[in-house]
XYZ file of C-alpha atoms in Angstrom:
591
model
C -48.112 55.715 -59.574
C -44.921 57.730 -59.402
C -43.895 55.622 -56.362
C -44.537 52.394 -58.272
C -42.465 53.605 -61.246
C -39.649 54.620 -58.951
C -39.655 51.215 -57.286
C -39.700 49.477 -60.642
C -36.807 51.631 -61.732
C -34.815 50.649 -58.664
C -35.483 46.953 -59.348
C -34.271 47.336 -62.930
C -31.131 49.128 -61.788
C -30.421 46.360 -59.240
C -31.038 43.687 -61.884
C -28.638 45.395 -64.284
C -26.110 45.701 -61.466
C -26.370 41.951 -60.784
C -26.028 41.110 -64.433
C -22.992 43.314 -64.795
C -21.463 41.770 -61.659
C -22.185 38.272 -62.967
C -20.312 39.056 -66.169
C -17.375 40.510 -64.310
C -17.261 37.906 -61.537
C -18.468 34.747 -63.295
C -15.002 33.632 -64.150
C -13.350 34.981 -61.003
C -11.462 32.304 -59.212
C -11.915 33.809 -55.716
C -15.726 33.981 -55.919
C -17.769 31.965 -53.431
C -20.855 30.133 -54.697
C -24.238 29.935 -52.964
C -26.977 27.576 -54.173
C -30.224 28.174 -52.327
C -31.560 24.764 -53.412
C -28.695 22.318 -52.999
C -26.090 24.194 -50.944
C -25.045 23.464 -47.366
C -23.519 25.965 -44.953
C -22.003 23.196 -42.821
C -20.415 20.977 -45.476
C -20.005 23.465 -48.316
C -16.641 24.968 -49.255
C -17.875 27.692 -51.681
C -17.002 25.871 -54.913
C -19.598 25.192 -57.586
C -19.387 21.508 -56.666
C -19.976 22.198 -52.936
C -21.725 25.577 -52.651
C -22.988 27.241 -49.502
C -26.709 27.579 -48.928
C -26.798 31.252 -47.829
C -24.765 34.369 -48.353
C -24.370 34.524 -44.567
C -22.757 31.080 -44.648
C -20.314 32.326 -47.294
C -19.423 35.439 -45.246
C -18.908 33.400 -42.087
C -16.590 30.998 -43.902
C -14.190 33.913 -44.575
C -15.189 36.047 -41.601
C -15.628 38.904 -44.066
C -18.494 40.639 -45.867
C -16.312 41.942 -48.712
C -15.895 38.633 -50.504
C -17.379 38.094 -53.953
C -20.489 35.916 -53.794
C -22.403 34.393 -56.739
C -25.894 33.130 -55.977
C -28.140 30.662 -57.805
C -31.695 30.931 -56.577
C -33.915 27.908 -55.979
C -35.943 27.406 -59.194
C -39.702 27.660 -59.055
C -41.701 24.476 -59.559
C -41.356 23.265 -63.111
C -38.440 25.576 -63.943
C -34.805 24.743 -64.572
C -31.858 26.008 -62.552
C -30.991 29.677 -63.130
C -27.653 31.380 -63.706
C -25.096 32.321 -61.092
C -25.734 36.011 -60.258
C -23.994 38.408 -57.935
C -25.520 38.567 -54.464
C -28.071 41.360 -54.141
C -27.447 44.354 -51.921
C -30.293 43.303 -49.603
C -28.912 39.752 -49.336
C -25.477 41.151 -48.476
C -26.982 43.510 -45.895
C -28.796 40.636 -44.215
C -25.689 38.421 -44.415
C -23.555 41.156 -42.846
C -25.857 41.123 -39.820
C -25.528 37.302 -39.620
C -21.733 37.647 -39.861
C -21.677 40.245 -37.066
C -23.773 38.017 -34.820
C -21.353 35.199 -35.535
C -18.358 37.419 -34.711
C -19.991 38.521 -31.456
C -20.467 34.870 -30.579
C -16.808 34.124 -31.293
C -15.751 36.999 -29.076
C -17.880 35.667 -26.200
C -16.500 32.174 -26.732
C -12.940 33.460 -26.632
C -13.679 35.424 -23.458
C -15.218 32.300 -21.885
C -12.193 30.207 -22.978
C -9.763 32.665 -21.399
C -11.871 32.850 -18.242
C -12.031 29.064 -18.012
C -8.306 28.860 -18.662
C -7.604 31.364 -15.900
C -9.965 29.565 -13.523
C -8.360 26.254 -14.540
C -4.919 27.602 -13.775
C -6.188 28.839 -10.460
C -7.661 25.450 -9.685
C -4.467 23.699 -10.697
C -2.448 26.069 -8.556
C -4.783 25.450 -5.600
C -4.599 21.692 -6.232
C -0.785 21.751 -6.365
C -0.736 23.754 -3.145
C -3.096 21.264 -1.521
C -0.910 18.355 -2.660
C 2.217 20.049 -1.313
C 0.494 20.634 2.006
C -0.714 17.015 1.991
C 2.844 15.750 1.799
C 3.392 17.133 5.280
C 0.671 14.900 6.743
C 2.244 11.765 8.133
C 0.043 8.955 9.405
C 1.156 6.960 12.387
C -0.156 3.417 12.533
C -2.162 2.702 15.694
C -0.415 0.339 18.100
C -3.553 -1.722 18.614
C -3.284 -5.237 17.162
C -4.968 -5.869 13.827
C -5.737 -9.374 12.478
C -4.562 -9.916 8.928
C -7.422 -11.340 6.864
C -8.489 -12.060 3.324
C -11.618 -10.254 2.232
C -13.589 -13.542 2.164
C -13.091 -13.620 5.979
C -14.546 -10.149 6.505
C -18.027 -11.215 7.613
C -16.669 -13.339 10.453
C -14.422 -10.485 11.586
C -17.069 -7.786 11.890
C -16.517 -5.523 14.890
C -12.817 -6.433 15.046
C -9.768 -4.487 13.980
C -8.350 -6.070 10.856
C -5.558 -5.555 8.326
C -6.270 -6.085 4.615
C -3.906 -6.113 1.656
C -5.663 -5.600 -1.691
C -6.026 -3.766 -5.002
C -8.067 -0.602 -5.497
C -11.031 -1.725 -7.559
C -13.208 1.412 -7.354
C -12.446 4.891 -6.057
C -14.341 8.094 -5.433
C -13.930 11.187 -3.302
C -16.966 12.902 -1.890
C -17.582 15.373 0.886
C -14.019 15.345 2.159
C -14.012 11.548 2.393
C -12.486 8.905 0.124
C -14.515 5.736 -0.628
C -12.453 2.777 -1.829
C -13.688 -0.662 -2.926
C -10.849 -3.143 -2.527
C -10.358 -6.487 -4.297
C -8.071 -9.346 -3.376
C -9.494 -12.133 -5.526
C -11.520 -13.572 -2.645
C -14.078 -10.793 -2.539
C -14.741 -7.053 -2.491
C -14.636 -4.700 0.496
C -15.726 -1.098 0.777
C -13.488 1.121 2.897
C -13.932 4.717 4.079
C -11.037 7.107 4.594
C -12.042 10.249 6.521
C -10.373 13.103 8.388
C -6.573 13.205 8.091
C -6.600 9.869 6.231
C -8.365 11.375 3.233
C -6.168 14.489 3.287
C -2.822 12.721 2.833
C -0.859 12.897 -0.404
C -1.355 9.153 -0.969
C -5.134 9.475 -0.551
C -5.384 12.514 -2.870
C -3.322 10.792 -5.589
C -4.626 7.249 -5.176
C -5.296 5.462 -8.482
C -7.266 2.434 -9.650
C -5.355 -0.873 -9.381
C -2.898 0.506 -6.844
C -2.212 -1.911 -3.976
C -2.629 -0.786 -0.377
C -2.658 -2.141 3.111
C -5.347 -0.797 5.378
C -6.420 -1.260 8.966
C -9.690 -0.505 10.671
C -12.955 -2.037 11.959
C -15.547 -3.696 9.738
C -19.109 -2.669 10.578
C -22.401 -3.775 9.143
C -24.139 -1.048 7.169
C -27.390 0.477 8.403
C -30.535 -0.279 6.483
C -30.837 1.671 3.236
C -27.096 1.687 2.447
C -25.447 -0.832 0.180
C -21.943 -2.238 -0.273
C -20.439 -5.674 -0.997
C -21.536 -8.133 1.745
C -23.508 -5.220 3.300
C -20.611 -3.895 5.416
C -17.684 -1.512 5.209
C -14.303 -0.958 6.826
C -13.861 2.295 8.681
C -10.161 2.909 8.289
C -7.836 4.189 11.002
C -4.621 3.880 8.924
C -3.494 2.908 5.456
C -0.362 2.870 3.320
C 0.268 2.436 -0.417
C 2.153 -0.749 -1.307
C 2.378 -0.233 -5.059
C 0.969 2.764 -6.876
C -0.532 2.262 -10.339
C -0.040 4.969 -12.973
C -2.553 7.651 -13.848
C -2.829 9.859 -16.926
C -2.367 8.175 -20.282
C -1.210 4.961 -18.631
C -4.234 4.801 -16.294
C -5.912 1.441 -16.051
C -9.182 2.512 -17.648
C -7.256 3.902 -20.629
C -5.829 0.465 -21.185
C -8.994 -1.593 -20.513
C -12.520 -0.357 -21.200
C -15.672 -1.489 -23.031
C -14.941 0.627 -26.088
C -11.461 -0.820 -26.614
C -10.714 -2.790 -29.751
C -11.081 -6.600 -29.177
C -7.531 -7.264 -30.337
C -6.196 -4.710 -27.856
C -8.280 -6.296 -25.097
C -6.773 -9.680 -26.062
C -3.278 -8.137 -25.796
C -4.269 -6.822 -22.333
C -5.900 -10.050 -21.151
C -3.675 -9.922 -18.049
C -5.526 -6.742 -17.096
C -8.967 -7.767 -18.439
C -9.171 -10.645 -15.963
C -9.161 -8.107 -13.130
C -12.637 -7.035 -14.226
C -15.767 -8.285 -12.463
C -17.135 -10.242 -15.405
C -13.891 -11.905 -16.462
C -12.975 -12.852 -12.859
C -16.484 -14.171 -12.220
C -16.177 -16.480 -15.211
C -12.857 -17.814 -13.928
C -14.257 -18.377 -10.427
C -17.186 -20.360 -11.758
C -14.767 -22.274 -13.976
C -12.766 -23.306 -10.884
C -15.947 -24.361 -9.070
C -17.056 -26.329 -12.102
C -13.793 -28.254 -12.279
C -13.996 -29.027 -8.583
C -17.610 -30.183 -9.020
C -16.610 -32.440 -11.935
C -13.996 -34.116 -9.764
C -16.521 -34.664 -6.989
C -19.001 -36.132 -9.473
C -16.358 -38.495 -10.826
C -15.560 -39.623 -7.284
C -19.253 -40.329 -6.736
C -19.409 -42.249 -9.995
C -16.307 -44.305 -9.146
C -13.847 -42.962 -11.734
C -10.174 -42.434 -10.942
C -8.268 -39.421 -12.184
C -5.125 -40.004 -14.268
C -2.736 -37.609 -16.031
C -1.823 -38.737 -19.576
C 0.976 -37.100 -21.606
C 0.412 -34.077 -23.839
C 3.350 -34.904 -26.143
C 2.412 -37.840 -28.378
C 3.344 -39.594 -31.640
C -0.136 -40.773 -32.627
C -3.261 -39.040 -33.864
C -6.797 -39.405 -32.550
C -8.995 -36.930 -34.456
C -7.267 -36.828 -37.868
C -3.852 -35.633 -38.993
C -5.071 -32.302 -40.423
C -5.449 -30.751 -36.969
C -2.192 -31.870 -35.364
C 0.367 -29.422 -34.001
C 3.715 -30.990 -34.928
C 7.114 -30.358 -33.366
C 10.574 -31.883 -33.238
C 11.073 -34.210 -30.277
C 14.815 -34.941 -30.028
C 15.003 -35.572 -33.760
C 11.681 -37.422 -33.992
C 8.271 -36.251 -35.192
C 5.888 -35.613 -32.318
C 2.595 -33.778 -31.765
C 0.612 -31.966 -29.121
C -2.216 -34.264 -28.153
C -5.684 -33.901 -29.692
C -7.174 -36.133 -27.012
C -6.086 -38.365 -24.152
C -8.650 -41.043 -25.027
C -6.204 -43.706 -26.263
C -4.175 -43.493 -23.069
C -7.271 -43.620 -20.900
C -8.291 -46.854 -22.597
C -5.007 -48.448 -21.576
C -5.789 -47.706 -17.890
C -9.046 -49.653 -17.765
C -7.545 -53.097 -16.980
C -5.441 -51.833 -14.066
C -7.292 -48.770 -12.687
C -10.904 -49.393 -13.693
C -12.985 -46.537 -15.030
C -10.860 -43.388 -15.363
C -11.018 -39.723 -16.277
C -8.587 -36.865 -16.904
C -8.647 -33.095 -17.007
C -6.012 -32.152 -19.593
C -5.303 -29.563 -22.231
C -5.953 -30.687 -25.799
C -4.721 -28.991 -28.978
C -6.346 -28.687 -32.394
C -4.545 -26.951 -35.291
C -7.904 -26.161 -36.890
C -7.906 -22.787 -38.617
C -11.369 -21.911 -37.469
C -12.496 -18.507 -36.273
C -15.932 -19.485 -34.947
C -17.042 -18.382 -31.506
C -16.825 -21.944 -30.167
C -13.335 -22.962 -31.349
C -10.007 -22.708 -29.541
C -6.595 -24.042 -30.510
C -5.996 -25.075 -26.888
C -8.834 -26.086 -24.584
C -9.474 -27.924 -21.354
C -10.626 -31.435 -22.203
C -12.510 -33.492 -19.629
C -12.407 -37.100 -20.792
C -13.655 -40.359 -19.355
C -13.449 -44.048 -20.313
C -15.561 -46.832 -18.854
C -15.245 -50.591 -19.244
C -17.927 -53.269 -19.611
C -20.718 -50.915 -20.604
C -23.094 -50.623 -23.538
C -24.107 -47.540 -25.520
C -27.113 -46.748 -23.309
C -24.886 -47.005 -20.221
C -22.562 -44.443 -21.805
C -25.372 -41.981 -22.545
C -26.775 -42.356 -19.019
C -23.373 -41.778 -17.507
C -22.792 -38.527 -19.491
C -26.229 -37.288 -18.521
C -25.665 -38.065 -14.829
C -22.182 -36.528 -14.832
C -23.334 -33.221 -16.306
C -26.536 -32.874 -14.278
C -24.851 -33.799 -10.995
C -21.968 -31.396 -11.669
C -24.211 -28.480 -12.647
C -26.618 -29.027 -9.758
C -23.771 -28.975 -7.264
C -22.435 -25.654 -8.651
C -25.914 -24.086 -8.551
C -26.350 -25.251 -4.949
C -23.431 -23.051 -3.904
C -24.966 -19.653 -3.058
C -21.824 -17.744 -4.066
C -21.579 -19.507 -7.409
C -25.269 -19.061 -8.057
C -24.854 -15.328 -7.382
C -21.965 -15.143 -9.871
C -23.938 -17.059 -12.513
C -26.939 -14.766 -12.086
C -24.600 -11.738 -12.279
C -23.127 -12.958 -15.553
C -26.534 -13.558 -17.071
C -27.579 -10.044 -16.052
C -30.780 -8.862 -17.697
C -30.645 -11.663 -20.290
C -32.611 -14.022 -18.070
C -31.224 -16.767 -15.888
C -29.642 -20.137 -16.333
C -32.135 -23.027 -16.323
C -30.562 -26.396 -15.398
C -31.256 -29.181 -17.894
C -34.134 -31.514 -17.202
C -33.767 -35.272 -17.513
C -33.852 -37.369 -19.563
C -31.965 -35.587 -22.354
C -33.624 -35.826 -25.741
C -32.162 -38.588 -27.974
C -32.209 -38.014 -31.722
C -30.891 -40.388 -34.369
C -28.613 -38.767 -36.961
C -30.989 -39.759 -39.773
C -33.925 -38.218 -37.921
C -31.869 -35.017 -37.550
C -31.357 -34.882 -41.335
C -35.100 -35.235 -41.809
C -35.820 -32.585 -39.097
C -33.429 -30.073 -40.714
C -35.113 -30.461 -44.097
C -38.621 -30.263 -42.662
C -37.727 -27.024 -40.933
C -36.057 -25.416 -43.979
C -32.531 -25.413 -42.544
C -30.304 -25.792 -45.570
C -26.662 -26.623 -46.172
C -24.229 -24.866 -48.535
C -23.365 -26.916 -51.619
C -19.980 -27.185 -53.303
C -21.183 -24.639 -55.911
C -22.240 -22.258 -53.148
C -25.949 -22.961 -53.698
C -27.991 -23.814 -50.616
C -29.683 -27.180 -50.635
C -31.326 -29.867 -48.486
C -29.309 -32.048 -46.149
C -28.707 -35.626 -47.253
C -27.723 -38.686 -45.260
C -23.930 -38.784 -45.173
C -23.534 -35.067 -44.503
C -21.302 -33.982 -41.669
C -23.927 -31.541 -40.392
C -22.481 -28.032 -40.324
C -22.045 -26.260 -37.008
C -24.481 -23.468 -37.892
C -27.279 -25.834 -38.880
C -26.694 -28.043 -35.855
C -26.773 -25.068 -33.496
C -29.904 -23.613 -35.151
C -31.713 -26.923 -34.694
C -30.641 -27.127 -31.042
C -31.717 -23.552 -30.353
C -35.115 -24.148 -31.930
C -35.677 -27.322 -29.897
C -34.394 -25.518 -26.825
C -33.125 -28.455 -24.753
C -30.063 -30.732 -24.564
C -29.935 -33.266 -27.364
C -27.985 -36.542 -27.598
C -27.445 -36.675 -31.374
C -26.545 -40.345 -31.951
C -25.598 -42.988 -34.510
C -23.521 -41.048 -37.048
C -22.389 -42.617 -40.362
C -19.110 -44.516 -40.194
C -17.516 -42.304 -42.920
C -17.697 -39.098 -40.909
C -16.499 -40.473 -37.572
C -13.163 -41.609 -36.189
C -11.634 -44.984 -37.044
C -11.924 -46.442 -33.541
C -15.709 -46.062 -33.120
C -17.665 -49.297 -32.967
C -20.395 -50.098 -35.519
C -24.008 -50.553 -34.642
C -24.726 -54.295 -34.627
C -26.944 -55.060 -37.615
C -26.528 -51.533 -38.994
C -22.835 -51.545 -39.830
C -22.883 -48.332 -41.857
C -23.462 -46.351 -38.645
C -21.568 -45.990 -35.360
C -22.456 -46.101 -31.718
C -21.488 -42.457 -31.404
C -22.897 -39.358 -29.775
C -22.587 -35.582 -29.762
C -24.276 -33.759 -26.892
C -25.731 -30.490 -28.140
C -26.651 -27.572 -25.892
C -28.721 -24.482 -26.771
C -26.720 -21.327 -27.687
C -23.483 -23.295 -27.963
C -23.922 -26.526 -29.942
C -21.748 -29.540 -29.360
C -20.074 -29.767 -25.944
C -19.467 -33.532 -25.769
C -18.367 -36.087 -28.333
C -18.219 -39.765 -27.485
C -18.700 -43.320 -28.643
C -18.297 -46.981 -27.900
C -14.840 -48.147 -28.942
C -13.945 -51.040 -31.182
C -13.031 -53.993 -28.925
C -12.282 -56.608 -31.617
C -8.605 -56.948 -32.507
C -9.075 -57.778 -36.190
C -11.754 -55.121 -36.679
C -9.374 -52.450 -35.340
C -6.556 -53.600 -37.674
C -9.014 -53.356 -40.580
C -9.968 -49.833 -39.477
C -6.252 -48.796 -39.520
C -5.993 -50.158 -43.044
C -9.124 -48.432 -44.287
C -7.957 -45.056 -42.906
C -4.437 -45.496 -44.274
C -2.955 -45.431 -40.760
C 0.113 -47.486 -39.959
C -0.651 -49.782 -36.986
C 2.932 -49.780 -35.754
C 2.832 -46.574 -33.677
C -0.422 -47.820 -32.147
C 0.921 -51.166 -30.960
C 0.266 -50.278 -27.338
C -3.314 -49.301 -28.162
C -3.925 -52.427 -30.228
C -2.651 -54.598 -27.365
C -5.745 -53.642 -25.354
C -7.721 -55.883 -27.738
C -5.080 -58.593 -27.568
C -4.570 -58.954 -23.826
C -8.130 -59.286 -22.574
C -10.470 -57.045 -24.553
C -13.669 -55.606 -23.183
C -16.658 -53.610 -24.435
C -15.917 -50.056 -23.455
C -16.728 -46.465 -24.339
C -15.847 -42.920 -23.517
C -16.181 -39.259 -24.347
C -14.520 -35.867 -24.322
C -16.148 -32.694 -22.976
C -14.955 -29.198 -23.806
C -14.946 -27.248 -20.550
C -15.025 -23.820 -22.231
C -18.090 -24.730 -24.266
C -19.903 -25.976 -21.195
C -19.037 -22.699 -19.441
C -20.289 -20.660 -22.375
C -23.635 -22.464 -22.051
C -23.758 -22.162 -18.258
C -22.744 -18.500 -18.158
C -24.384 -17.271 -21.360
C -21.094 -16.131 -22.884
C -21.052 -15.281 -26.573
C -17.683 -16.910 -27.236
C -15.611 -19.657 -25.587
C -12.710 -17.199 -25.637
C -14.267 -15.543 -22.582
C -14.173 -18.872 -20.743
C -10.383 -19.467 -20.883
C -7.736 -17.798 -18.717
C -5.515 -17.005 -21.710
C -7.355 -18.194 -24.846
C -5.451 -19.436 -27.862
C -6.910 -19.360 -31.350
C -5.687 -19.022 -34.919
C -3.066 -16.272 -34.884
C -3.233 -15.656 -31.140
C -0.627 -17.098 -28.757
C -0.053 -14.086 -26.478
C 0.151 -12.949 -23.787
């Protein structure tokens, strides 16, 4: 009993001590606050608004166990928050142990830091010594002849001594040897520097994107080892041609996956050195070559119309205007009108030209400058036009896929997202009015003028998002045909017997949307003059175009294909900006 009374007395004394301390410290500005219910030792700062959770946390924040601490205990269930009371002696004693453990940890960390610093200095000193010694190593080039080759010729030069000039694409040092993957635009080649070659100053300080010349013998790799083209060059000599910077200016500090997109756009000249960007550009070149071969097979002749014009094709709102020796001129929106003038003298024609649209659009399929593949054909009907477009695209794509190197690049760009499936023929044909019905049946709405979503109605210029959603759901190429006259260009011919609609077509591809726009052209002289009048266009600047209906008219039609959009579909690229060498879009005209 006496022991219980004594313990009770001690508790009363401690409680009185806490109460007295609370009175004396409650208004003290240097007190630290601890709330066992809502505090946080990591984010707290010791104020009432942001208290610590434990007394130990408060002590650690000041690295002292003599600070004033006020504690509010977690309330029991159903009770309200208590008052701020001075920390108990037992809580302080426990917190002091926590503080001491923390201090011991800091001491060990500081000892480790100093040890690492000393070891680092030793390593740096050893490295500097090694570099100084390396400067004394001078490589003499073997006198044996070496055949200068491009990397694409490496396979046919296996077993022979060759000389290669290239950029350092990858680099690693291992086991006293230096492994370098070189790139010259025609391919990749792994090289091995060993012995004295890997001990030179140039080898030890070699950086990514440096240019070197290297000689040695190319040997096929044994089974189980891998490298580009399954071979590697065993070097017997090399020399640096141009050394790229390291440190803050190192290539990977300028170009990497985490970099801001705008900075990558600024560094496009470096980005195109990457495997993905260069693969896109290589397929692009193959695709252009294949288009030209397809056109040759189809009997079309290539022409080169001007890019500086004084007429519009796709509406004045998207023209880039400039002063041309005191006259108003524009960058061309399309070469179509010029191609039409070639039909009587050159027959069916095509061009591969840049077109320009001053459309302030930031979608992933719009560019201000793009490569426009356009064709015009005489004495055809609308079905002939559709069949021609289908044959052109399928023949061109099939030829690219038949090239093993291009197929390898295409598969590489698709990665783990699947693989490209060439389109099957015939392409689906869908009337514009049927498309409106399809969109409504599948709940694909359009934004109204008041911002409220609603059903599509005949006469709508179907929005890009809705059009692409429909195409993705159907999952195959679609010839969307017969658009209303009001939403198409002035020169498009009307459907006989259905004059409110035009013999027009948009070719839609999954994941991209429209890649081709085309139509039959008006071939009646008076009808074209009436179209000028209806659109408020002066016929005078178009005299040369109108003359095509005056001096021997013909039924004819044509189309324009956006190369970057076709590439985005073929290579599964998210945006057409990846499919241009130096893309131009609203606000971007560099580098």
